[in-house]
Short mmCIF file of C-alpha atoms in Angstrom, two decimals:
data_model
loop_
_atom_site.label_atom_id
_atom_site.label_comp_id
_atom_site.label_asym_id
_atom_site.label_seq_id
_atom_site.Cartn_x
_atom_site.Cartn_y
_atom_site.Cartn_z
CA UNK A 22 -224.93 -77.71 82.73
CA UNK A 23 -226.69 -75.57 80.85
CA UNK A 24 -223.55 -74.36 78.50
CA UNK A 25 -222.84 -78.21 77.97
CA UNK A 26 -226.09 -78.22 76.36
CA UNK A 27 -226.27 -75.47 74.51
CA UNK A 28 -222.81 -76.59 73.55
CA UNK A 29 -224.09 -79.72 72.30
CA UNK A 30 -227.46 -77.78 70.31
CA UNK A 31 -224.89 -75.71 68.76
CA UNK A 32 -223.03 -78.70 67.71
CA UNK A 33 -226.00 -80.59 66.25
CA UNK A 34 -227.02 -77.46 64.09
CA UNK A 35 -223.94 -77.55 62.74
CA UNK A 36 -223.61 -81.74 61.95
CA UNK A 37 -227.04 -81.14 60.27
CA UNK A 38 -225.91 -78.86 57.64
CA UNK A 39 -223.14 -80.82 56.59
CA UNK A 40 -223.10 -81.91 52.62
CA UNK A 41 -223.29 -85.69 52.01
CA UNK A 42 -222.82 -87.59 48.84
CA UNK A 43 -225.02 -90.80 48.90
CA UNK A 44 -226.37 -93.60 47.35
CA UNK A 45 -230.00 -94.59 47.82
CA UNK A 46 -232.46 -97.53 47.18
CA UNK A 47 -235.58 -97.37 45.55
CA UNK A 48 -236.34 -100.44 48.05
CA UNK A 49 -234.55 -102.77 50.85
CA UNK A 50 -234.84 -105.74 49.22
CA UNK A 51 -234.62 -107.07 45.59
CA UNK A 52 -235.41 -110.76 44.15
CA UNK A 53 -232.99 -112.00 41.15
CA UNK A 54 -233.63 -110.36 37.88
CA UNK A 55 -235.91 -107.36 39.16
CA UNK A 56 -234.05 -103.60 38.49
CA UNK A 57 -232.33 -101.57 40.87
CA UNK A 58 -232.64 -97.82 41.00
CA UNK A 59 -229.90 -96.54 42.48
CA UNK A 60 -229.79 -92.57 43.10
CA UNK A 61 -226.71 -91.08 43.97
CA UNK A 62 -228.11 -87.85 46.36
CA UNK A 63 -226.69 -84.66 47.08
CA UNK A 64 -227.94 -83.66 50.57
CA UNK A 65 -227.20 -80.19 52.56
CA UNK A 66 -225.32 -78.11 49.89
CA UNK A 67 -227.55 -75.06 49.49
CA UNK A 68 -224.89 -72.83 47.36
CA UNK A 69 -225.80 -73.82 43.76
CA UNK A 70 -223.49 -76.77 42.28
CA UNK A 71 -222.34 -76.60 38.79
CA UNK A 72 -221.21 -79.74 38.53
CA UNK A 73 -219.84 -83.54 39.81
CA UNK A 74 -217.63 -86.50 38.89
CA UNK A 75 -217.53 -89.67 40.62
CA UNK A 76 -216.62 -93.39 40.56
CA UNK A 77 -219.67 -95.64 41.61
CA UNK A 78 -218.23 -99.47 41.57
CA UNK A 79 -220.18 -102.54 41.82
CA UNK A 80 -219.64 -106.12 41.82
CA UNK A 81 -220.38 -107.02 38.13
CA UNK A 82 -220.97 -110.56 38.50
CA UNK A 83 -224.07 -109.25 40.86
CA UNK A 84 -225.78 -106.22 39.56
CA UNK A 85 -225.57 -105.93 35.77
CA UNK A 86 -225.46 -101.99 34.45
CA UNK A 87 -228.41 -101.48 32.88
CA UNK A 88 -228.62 -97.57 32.61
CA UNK A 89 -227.68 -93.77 33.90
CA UNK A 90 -230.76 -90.87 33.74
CA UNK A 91 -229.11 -87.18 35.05
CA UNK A 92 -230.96 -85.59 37.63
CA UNK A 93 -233.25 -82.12 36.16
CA UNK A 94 -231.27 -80.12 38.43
CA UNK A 95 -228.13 -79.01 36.66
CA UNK A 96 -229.85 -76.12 34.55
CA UNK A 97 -232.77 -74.04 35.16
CA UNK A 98 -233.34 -73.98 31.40
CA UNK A 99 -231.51 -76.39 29.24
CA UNK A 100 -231.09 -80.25 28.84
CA UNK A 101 -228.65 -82.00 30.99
CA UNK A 102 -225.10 -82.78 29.58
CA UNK A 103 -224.51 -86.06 31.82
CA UNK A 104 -221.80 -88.34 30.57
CA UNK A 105 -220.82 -91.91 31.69
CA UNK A 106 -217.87 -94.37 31.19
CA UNK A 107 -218.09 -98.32 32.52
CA UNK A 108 -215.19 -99.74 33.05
CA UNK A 109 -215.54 -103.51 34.32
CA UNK A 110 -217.61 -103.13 37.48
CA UNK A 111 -216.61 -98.98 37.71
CA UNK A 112 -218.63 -96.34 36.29
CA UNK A 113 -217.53 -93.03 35.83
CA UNK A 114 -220.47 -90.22 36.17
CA UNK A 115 -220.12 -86.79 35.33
CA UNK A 116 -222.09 -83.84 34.78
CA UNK A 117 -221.17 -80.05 34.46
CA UNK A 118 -222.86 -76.31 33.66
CA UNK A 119 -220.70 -73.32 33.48
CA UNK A 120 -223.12 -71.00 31.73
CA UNK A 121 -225.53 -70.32 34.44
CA UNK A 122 -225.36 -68.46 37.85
CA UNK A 123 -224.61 -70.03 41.35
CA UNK A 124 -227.28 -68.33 42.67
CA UNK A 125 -229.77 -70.03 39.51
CA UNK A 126 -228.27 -73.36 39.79
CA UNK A 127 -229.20 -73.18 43.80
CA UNK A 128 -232.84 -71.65 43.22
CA UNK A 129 -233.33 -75.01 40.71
CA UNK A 130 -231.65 -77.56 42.91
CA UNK A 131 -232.53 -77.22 46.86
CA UNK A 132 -230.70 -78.29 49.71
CA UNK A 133 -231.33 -81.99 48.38
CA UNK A 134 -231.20 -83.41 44.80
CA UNK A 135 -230.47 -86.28 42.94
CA UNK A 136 -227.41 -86.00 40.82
CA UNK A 137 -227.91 -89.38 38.71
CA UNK A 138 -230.25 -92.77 38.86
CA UNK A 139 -228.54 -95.50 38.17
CA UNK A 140 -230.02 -98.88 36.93
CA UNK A 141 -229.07 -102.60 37.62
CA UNK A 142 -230.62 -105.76 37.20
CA UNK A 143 -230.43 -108.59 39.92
CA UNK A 144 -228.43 -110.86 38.99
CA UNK A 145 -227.58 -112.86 41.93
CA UNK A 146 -228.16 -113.42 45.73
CA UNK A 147 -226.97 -111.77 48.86
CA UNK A 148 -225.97 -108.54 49.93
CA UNK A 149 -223.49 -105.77 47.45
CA UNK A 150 -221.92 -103.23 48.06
CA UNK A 151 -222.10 -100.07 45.86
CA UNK A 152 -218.81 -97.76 46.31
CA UNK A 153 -218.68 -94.22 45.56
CA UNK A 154 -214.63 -93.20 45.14
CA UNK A 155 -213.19 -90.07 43.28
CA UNK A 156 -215.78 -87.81 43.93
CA UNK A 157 -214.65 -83.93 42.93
CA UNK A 158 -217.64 -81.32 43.26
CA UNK A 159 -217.73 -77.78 41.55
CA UNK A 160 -219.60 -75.00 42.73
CA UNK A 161 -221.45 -72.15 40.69
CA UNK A 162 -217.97 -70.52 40.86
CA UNK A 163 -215.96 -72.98 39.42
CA UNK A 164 -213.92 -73.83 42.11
CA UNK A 165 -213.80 -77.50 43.95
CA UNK A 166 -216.20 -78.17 46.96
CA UNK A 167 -214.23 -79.22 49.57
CA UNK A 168 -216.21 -80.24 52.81
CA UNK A 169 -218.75 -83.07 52.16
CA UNK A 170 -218.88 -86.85 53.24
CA UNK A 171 -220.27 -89.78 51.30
CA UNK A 172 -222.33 -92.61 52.41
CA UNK A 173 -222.18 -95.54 50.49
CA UNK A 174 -224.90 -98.21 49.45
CA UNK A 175 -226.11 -101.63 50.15
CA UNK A 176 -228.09 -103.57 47.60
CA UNK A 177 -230.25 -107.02 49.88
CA UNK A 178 -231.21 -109.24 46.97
CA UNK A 179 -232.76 -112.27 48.01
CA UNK A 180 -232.25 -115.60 47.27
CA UNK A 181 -234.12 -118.40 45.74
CA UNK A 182 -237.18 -119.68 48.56
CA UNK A 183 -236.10 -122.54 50.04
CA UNK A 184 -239.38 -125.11 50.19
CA UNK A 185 -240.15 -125.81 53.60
CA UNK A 186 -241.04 -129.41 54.77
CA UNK A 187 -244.19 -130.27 55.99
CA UNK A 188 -244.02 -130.75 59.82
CA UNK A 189 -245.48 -133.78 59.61
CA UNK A 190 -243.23 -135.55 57.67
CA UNK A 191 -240.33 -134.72 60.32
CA UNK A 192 -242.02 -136.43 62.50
CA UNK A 193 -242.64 -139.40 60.92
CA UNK A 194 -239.55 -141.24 61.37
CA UNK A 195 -239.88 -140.54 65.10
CA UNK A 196 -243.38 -141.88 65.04
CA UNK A 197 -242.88 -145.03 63.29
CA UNK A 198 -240.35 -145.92 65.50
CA UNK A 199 -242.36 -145.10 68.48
CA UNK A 200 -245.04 -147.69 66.91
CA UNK A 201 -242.66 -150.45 66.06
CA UNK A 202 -241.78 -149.95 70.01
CA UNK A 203 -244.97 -150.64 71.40
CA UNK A 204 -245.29 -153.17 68.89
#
């Protein structure tokens, strides 16, 4: 018994340090027209990444592409050289640095970074899907990271309120009819 568990342990440490790609909300719920931050986060890569490209679709029609800010974390010392594409309801993210060290780029970013923010704006009800596709990671060595995951994203925007009737006047068919009966 006590091999199955250390078994297990030794699995867990190892699940935990496991690189994920995701997208996450700056809240769980949204009403129509109110902006959507959407970061796309690098979690559990600890060897310095030089740079990314990725796909990030949307349904158009919902969430209308306002803007994309780079995360700080691509140089310890110069400005970030993020580029973008849409493409319908695609966008195409990018960002690379080939002039500084792995070992730099790692001391700047952490375990856990944002690599972009993305911006929409509300546009209608219900709940939309954000897709990340096509994602290709570089490390501080140039070469492609291999063994990540993603997680994708869910975007909860509300609909319009719906007035409630008064309890009352639900009742007051019921009631007049009851009075006509004893009438």
């Amino acid at each position: 018994m006590k091999k199955l568990i250390a078994l297990f342990a030794l699995c867990l440490t190892f699940s935990s340090q496991a690189t994920v790609i995701k997208v996450e909300l700056d809240k769980s719920q949204y009403q129509k027209d109110e902006l959507v931050q959407a970061q796309i986060r690098i979690q559990g890569y600890e060897d310095g990444l030089a740079g990314f490209k990725l796909d990030l679709s949307y349904w158009s029609a919902a969430l209308g592409f306002e803007s994309v800010t780079f995360g700080p974390h691509f140089s310890p010392v110069e400005p970030n050289f993020g580029e973008y594409s849409q493409s319908g309801s695609k966008l195409t993210i990018s960002e690379m640095n080939l002039f500084d060290f792995a070992w730099d780029l790692a001391a700047v970013q952490g375990p856990d970074f944002t690599l972009a923010t993305i911006t929409f704006k509300a546009l209608n009800s219900g709940v939309h899907k954000l897709l990340l596709s096509k994602i290709e990671l570089t490390d501080g060595l140039g070469d492609k990271v291999t063994d990540f995951s993603s997680q994708n994203g869910l975007v909860n925007v509300a609909g319009p309120a719906i007035p409630v009737p008064a309890t009352a006047l639900l009742l007051l068919p019921a009631l007049l009819m009851l009075a006509r009966r004893r009438a």
